[in-house]
N, CA and C atoms as an extended XYZ file, in Angstrom:
279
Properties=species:S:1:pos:R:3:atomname:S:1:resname:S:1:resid:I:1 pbc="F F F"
N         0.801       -1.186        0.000 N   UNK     1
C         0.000        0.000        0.000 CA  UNK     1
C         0.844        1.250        0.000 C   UNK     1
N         0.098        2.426       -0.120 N   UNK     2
C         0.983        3.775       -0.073 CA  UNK     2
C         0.824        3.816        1.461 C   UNK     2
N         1.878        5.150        1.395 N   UNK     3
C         1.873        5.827        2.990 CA  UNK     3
C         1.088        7.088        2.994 C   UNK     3
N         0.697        7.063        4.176 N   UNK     4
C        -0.455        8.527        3.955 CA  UNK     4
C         0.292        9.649        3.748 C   UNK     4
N         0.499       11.079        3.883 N   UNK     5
C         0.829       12.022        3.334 CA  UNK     5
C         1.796       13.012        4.478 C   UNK     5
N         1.235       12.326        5.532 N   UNK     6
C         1.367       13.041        6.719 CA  UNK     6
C         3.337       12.117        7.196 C   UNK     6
N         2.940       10.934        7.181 N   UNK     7
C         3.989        9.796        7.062 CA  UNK     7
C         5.207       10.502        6.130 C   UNK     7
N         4.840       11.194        4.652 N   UNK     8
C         5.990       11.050        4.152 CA  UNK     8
C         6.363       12.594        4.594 C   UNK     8
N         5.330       13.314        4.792 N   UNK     9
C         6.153       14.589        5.325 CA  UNK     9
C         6.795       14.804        6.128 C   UNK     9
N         6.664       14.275        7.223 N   UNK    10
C         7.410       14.122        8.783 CA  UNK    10
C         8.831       13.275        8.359 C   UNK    10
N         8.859       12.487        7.451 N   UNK    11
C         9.877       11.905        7.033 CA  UNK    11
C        11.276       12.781        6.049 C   UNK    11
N        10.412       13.056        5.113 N   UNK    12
C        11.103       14.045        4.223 CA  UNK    12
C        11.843       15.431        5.439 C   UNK    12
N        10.611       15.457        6.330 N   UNK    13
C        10.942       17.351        6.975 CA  UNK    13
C        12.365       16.565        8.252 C   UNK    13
N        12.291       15.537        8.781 N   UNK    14
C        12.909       15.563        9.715 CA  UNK    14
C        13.870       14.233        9.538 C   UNK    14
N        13.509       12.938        9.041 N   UNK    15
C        14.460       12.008        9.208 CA  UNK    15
C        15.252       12.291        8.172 C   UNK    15
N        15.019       12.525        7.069 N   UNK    16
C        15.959       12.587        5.643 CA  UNK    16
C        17.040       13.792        5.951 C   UNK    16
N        17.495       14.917        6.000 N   UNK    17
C        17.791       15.849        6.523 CA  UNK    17
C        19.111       15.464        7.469 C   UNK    17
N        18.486       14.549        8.644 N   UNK    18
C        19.266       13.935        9.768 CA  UNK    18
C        20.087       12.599        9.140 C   UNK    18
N        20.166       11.928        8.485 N   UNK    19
C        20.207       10.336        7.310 CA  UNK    19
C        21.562       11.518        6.918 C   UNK    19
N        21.034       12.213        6.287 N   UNK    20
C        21.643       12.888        5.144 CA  UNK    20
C        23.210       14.050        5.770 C   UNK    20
N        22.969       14.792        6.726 N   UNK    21
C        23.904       14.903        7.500 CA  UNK    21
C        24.891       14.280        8.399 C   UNK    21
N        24.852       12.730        9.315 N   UNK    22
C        25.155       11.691        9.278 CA  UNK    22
C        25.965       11.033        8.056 C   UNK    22
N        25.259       11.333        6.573 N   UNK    23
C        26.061       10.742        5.869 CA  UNK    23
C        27.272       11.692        5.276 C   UNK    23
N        26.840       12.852        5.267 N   UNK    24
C        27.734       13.807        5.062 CA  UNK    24
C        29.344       13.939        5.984 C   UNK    24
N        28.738       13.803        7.251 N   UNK    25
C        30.265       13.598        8.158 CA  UNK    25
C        30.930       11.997        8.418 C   UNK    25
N        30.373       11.189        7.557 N   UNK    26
C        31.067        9.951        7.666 CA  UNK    26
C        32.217       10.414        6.222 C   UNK    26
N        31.611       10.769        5.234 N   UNK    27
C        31.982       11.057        4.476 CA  UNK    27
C        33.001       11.773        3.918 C   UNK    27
N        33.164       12.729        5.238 N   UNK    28
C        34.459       13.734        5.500 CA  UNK    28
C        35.648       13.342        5.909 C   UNK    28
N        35.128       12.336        6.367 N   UNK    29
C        36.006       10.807        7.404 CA  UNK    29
C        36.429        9.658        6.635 C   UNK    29
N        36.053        9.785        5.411 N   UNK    30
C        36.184        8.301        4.576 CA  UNK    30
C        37.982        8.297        4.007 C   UNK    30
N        38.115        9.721        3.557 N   UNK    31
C        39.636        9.579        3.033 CA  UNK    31
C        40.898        9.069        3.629 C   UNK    31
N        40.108        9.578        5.275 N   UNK    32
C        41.758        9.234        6.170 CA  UNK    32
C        41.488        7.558        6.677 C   UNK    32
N        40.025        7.181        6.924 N   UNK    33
C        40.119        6.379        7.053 CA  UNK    33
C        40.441        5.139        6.319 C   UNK    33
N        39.971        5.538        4.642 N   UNK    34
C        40.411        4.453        3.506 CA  UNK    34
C        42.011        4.548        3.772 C   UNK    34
N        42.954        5.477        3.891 N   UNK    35
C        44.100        5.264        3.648 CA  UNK    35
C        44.521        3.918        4.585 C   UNK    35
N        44.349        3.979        5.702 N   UNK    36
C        44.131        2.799        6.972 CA  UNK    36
C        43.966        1.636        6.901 C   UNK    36
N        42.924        1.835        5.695 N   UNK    37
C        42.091       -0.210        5.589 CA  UNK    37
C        42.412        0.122        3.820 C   UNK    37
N        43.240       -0.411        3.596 N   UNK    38
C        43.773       -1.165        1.879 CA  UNK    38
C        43.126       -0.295        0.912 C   UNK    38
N        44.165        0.951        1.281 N   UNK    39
C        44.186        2.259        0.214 CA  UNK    39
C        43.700        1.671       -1.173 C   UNK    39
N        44.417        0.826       -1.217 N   UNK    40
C        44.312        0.661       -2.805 CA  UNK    40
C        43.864       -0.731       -3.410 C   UNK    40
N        42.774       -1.486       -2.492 N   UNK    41
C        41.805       -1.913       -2.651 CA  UNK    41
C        40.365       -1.058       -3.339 C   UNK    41
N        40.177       -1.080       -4.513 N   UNK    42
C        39.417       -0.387       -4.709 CA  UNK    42
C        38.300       -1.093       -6.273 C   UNK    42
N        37.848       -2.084       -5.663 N   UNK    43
C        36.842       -2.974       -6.728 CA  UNK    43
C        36.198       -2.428       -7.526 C   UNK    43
N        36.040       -0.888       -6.945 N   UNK    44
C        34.792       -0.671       -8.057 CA  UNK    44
C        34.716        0.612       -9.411 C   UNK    44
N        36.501        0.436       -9.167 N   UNK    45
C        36.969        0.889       -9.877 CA  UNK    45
C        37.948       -0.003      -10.765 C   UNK    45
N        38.449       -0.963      -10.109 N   UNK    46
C        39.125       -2.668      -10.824 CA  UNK    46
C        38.734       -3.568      -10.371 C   UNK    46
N        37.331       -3.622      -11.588 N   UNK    47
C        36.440       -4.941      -11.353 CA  UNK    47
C        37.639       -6.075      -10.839 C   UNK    47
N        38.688       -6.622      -11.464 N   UNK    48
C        39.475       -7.604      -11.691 CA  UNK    48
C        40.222       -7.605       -9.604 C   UNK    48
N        39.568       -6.380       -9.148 N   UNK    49
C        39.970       -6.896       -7.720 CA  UNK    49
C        38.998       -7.105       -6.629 C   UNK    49
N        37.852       -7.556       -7.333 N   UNK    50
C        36.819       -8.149       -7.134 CA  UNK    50
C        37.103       -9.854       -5.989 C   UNK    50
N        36.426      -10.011       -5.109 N   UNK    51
C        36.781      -10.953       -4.431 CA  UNK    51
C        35.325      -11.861       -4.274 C   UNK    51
N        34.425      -11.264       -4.776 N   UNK    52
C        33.110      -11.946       -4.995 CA  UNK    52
C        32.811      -13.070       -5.966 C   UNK    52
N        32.345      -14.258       -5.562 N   UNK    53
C        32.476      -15.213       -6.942 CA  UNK    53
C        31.875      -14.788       -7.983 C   UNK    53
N        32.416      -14.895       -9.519 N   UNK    54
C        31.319      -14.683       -9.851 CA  UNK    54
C        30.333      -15.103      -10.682 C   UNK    54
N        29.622      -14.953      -11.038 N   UNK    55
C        27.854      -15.351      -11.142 CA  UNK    55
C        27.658      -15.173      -12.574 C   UNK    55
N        27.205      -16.608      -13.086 N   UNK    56
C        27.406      -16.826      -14.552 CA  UNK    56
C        25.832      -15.770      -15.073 C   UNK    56
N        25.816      -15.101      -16.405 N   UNK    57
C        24.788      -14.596      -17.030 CA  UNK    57
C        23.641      -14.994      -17.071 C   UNK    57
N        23.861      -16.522      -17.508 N   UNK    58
C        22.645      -17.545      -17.455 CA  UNK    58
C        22.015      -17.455      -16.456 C   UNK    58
N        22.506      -17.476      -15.176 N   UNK    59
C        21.587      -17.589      -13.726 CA  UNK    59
C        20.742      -16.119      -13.684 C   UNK    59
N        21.055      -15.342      -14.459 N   UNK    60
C        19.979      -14.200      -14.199 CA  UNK    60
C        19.047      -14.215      -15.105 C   UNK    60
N        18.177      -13.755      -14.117 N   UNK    61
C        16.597      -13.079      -15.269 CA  UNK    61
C        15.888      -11.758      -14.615 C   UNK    61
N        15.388      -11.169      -15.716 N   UNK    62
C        15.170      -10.017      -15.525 CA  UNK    62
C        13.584      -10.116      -14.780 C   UNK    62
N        13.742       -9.532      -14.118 N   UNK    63
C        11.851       -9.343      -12.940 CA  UNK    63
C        11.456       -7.746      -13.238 C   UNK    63
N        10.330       -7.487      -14.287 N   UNK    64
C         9.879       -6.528      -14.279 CA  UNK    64
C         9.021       -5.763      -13.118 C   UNK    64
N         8.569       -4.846      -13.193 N   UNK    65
C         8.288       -4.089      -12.150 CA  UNK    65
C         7.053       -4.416      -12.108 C   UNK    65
N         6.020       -4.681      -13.061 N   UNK    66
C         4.257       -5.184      -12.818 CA  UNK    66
C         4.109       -6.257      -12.592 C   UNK    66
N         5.715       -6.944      -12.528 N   UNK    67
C         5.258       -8.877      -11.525 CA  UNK    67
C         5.430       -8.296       -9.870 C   UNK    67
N         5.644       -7.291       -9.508 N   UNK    68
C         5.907       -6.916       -8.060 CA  UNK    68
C         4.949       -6.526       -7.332 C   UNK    68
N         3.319       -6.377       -8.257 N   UNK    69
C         2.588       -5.385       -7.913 CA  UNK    69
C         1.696       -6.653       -6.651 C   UNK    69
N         1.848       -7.830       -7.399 N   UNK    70
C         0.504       -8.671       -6.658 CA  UNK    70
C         1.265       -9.537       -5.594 C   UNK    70
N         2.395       -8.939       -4.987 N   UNK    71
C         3.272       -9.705       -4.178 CA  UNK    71
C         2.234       -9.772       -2.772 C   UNK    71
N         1.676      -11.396       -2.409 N   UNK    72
C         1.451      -11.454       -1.207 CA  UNK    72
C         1.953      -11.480        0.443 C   UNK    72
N         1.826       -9.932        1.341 N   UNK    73
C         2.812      -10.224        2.156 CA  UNK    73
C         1.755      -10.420        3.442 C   UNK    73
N         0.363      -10.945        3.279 N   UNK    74
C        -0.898      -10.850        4.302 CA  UNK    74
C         0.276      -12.081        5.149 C   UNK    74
N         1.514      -12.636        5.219 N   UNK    75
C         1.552      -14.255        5.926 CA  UNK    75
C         2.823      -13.515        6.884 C   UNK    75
N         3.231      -12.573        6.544 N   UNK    76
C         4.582      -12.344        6.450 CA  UNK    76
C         4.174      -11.172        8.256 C   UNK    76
N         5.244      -11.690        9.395 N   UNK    77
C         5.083      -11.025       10.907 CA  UNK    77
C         5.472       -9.847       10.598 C   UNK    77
N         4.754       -8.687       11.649 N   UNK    78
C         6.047       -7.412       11.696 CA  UNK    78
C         6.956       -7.115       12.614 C   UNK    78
N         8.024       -6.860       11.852 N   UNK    79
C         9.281       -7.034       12.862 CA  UNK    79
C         9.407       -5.649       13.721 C   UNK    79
N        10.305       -5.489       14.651 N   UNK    80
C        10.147       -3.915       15.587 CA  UNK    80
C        10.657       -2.595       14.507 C   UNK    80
N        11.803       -3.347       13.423 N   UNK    81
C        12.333       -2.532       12.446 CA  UNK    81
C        11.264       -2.110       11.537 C   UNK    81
N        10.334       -2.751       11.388 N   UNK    82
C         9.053       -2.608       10.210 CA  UNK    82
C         7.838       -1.335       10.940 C   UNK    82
N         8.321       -1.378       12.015 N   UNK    83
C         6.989       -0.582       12.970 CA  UNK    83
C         7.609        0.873       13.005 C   UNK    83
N         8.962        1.027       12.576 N   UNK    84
C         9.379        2.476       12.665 CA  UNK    84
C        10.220        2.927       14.034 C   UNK    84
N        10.434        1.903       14.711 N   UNK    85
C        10.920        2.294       16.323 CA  UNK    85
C        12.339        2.681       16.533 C   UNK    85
N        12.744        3.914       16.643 N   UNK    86
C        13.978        3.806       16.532 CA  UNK    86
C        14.922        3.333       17.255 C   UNK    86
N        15.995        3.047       16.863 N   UNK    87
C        17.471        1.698       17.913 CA  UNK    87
C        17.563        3.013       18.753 C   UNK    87
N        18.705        2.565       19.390 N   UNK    88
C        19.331        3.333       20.364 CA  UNK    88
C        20.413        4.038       19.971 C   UNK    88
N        21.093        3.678       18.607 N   UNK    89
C        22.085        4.691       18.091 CA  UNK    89
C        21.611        5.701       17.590 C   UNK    89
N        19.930        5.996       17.114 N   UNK    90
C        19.519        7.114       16.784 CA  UNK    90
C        19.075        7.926       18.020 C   UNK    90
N        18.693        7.309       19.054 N   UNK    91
C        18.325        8.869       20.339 CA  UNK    91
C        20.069        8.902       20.848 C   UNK    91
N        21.157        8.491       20.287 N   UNK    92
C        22.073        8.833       20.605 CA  UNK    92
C        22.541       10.647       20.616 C   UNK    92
N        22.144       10.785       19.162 N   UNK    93
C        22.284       11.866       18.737 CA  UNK    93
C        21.419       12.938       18.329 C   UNK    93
């Protein structure tokens, strides 16, 4: 289903914002810390230092987006993460 309107505003006005600053100062932090953990490990820039097996063509198939629509999840529990509750590293800060 959708989310009501009220849901995505409170989201957009206050969690995204906070997500987004969080990611901003890890980010400021990433250079000194890459130098630290295998500078020059860098996969995703040389596929060929890739450490992931990898995964023949054949095994994939493509899943369009209108087989997703009639996905039944009436069986499926809700978890505390699904209810919106935040951990304890977020009233950290």
């Amino acid at each position: 289903g959708s989310l009501p309107k009220w849901v995505v505003n409170k989201s957009s006005q206050f969690l995204a914002p906070k997500a987004m600053k969080k990611m901003y100062k890890a980010c400021l932090k990433y250079p000194e810390w890459k130098q630290k953990h295998d500078p020059h490990f860098k996969p995703w820039l040389f596929p060929e230092q890739s450490r992931l097996p990898a995964l023949a063509l054949s095994e994939l198939s493509l899943q369009h987006a209108d087989s997703l629509e009639n996905i039944d999840e009436s069986s499926l529990a809700e978890t505390k993460d699904d209810r919106g509750e935040a951990s304890d590293e977020d009233s950290v800060n």
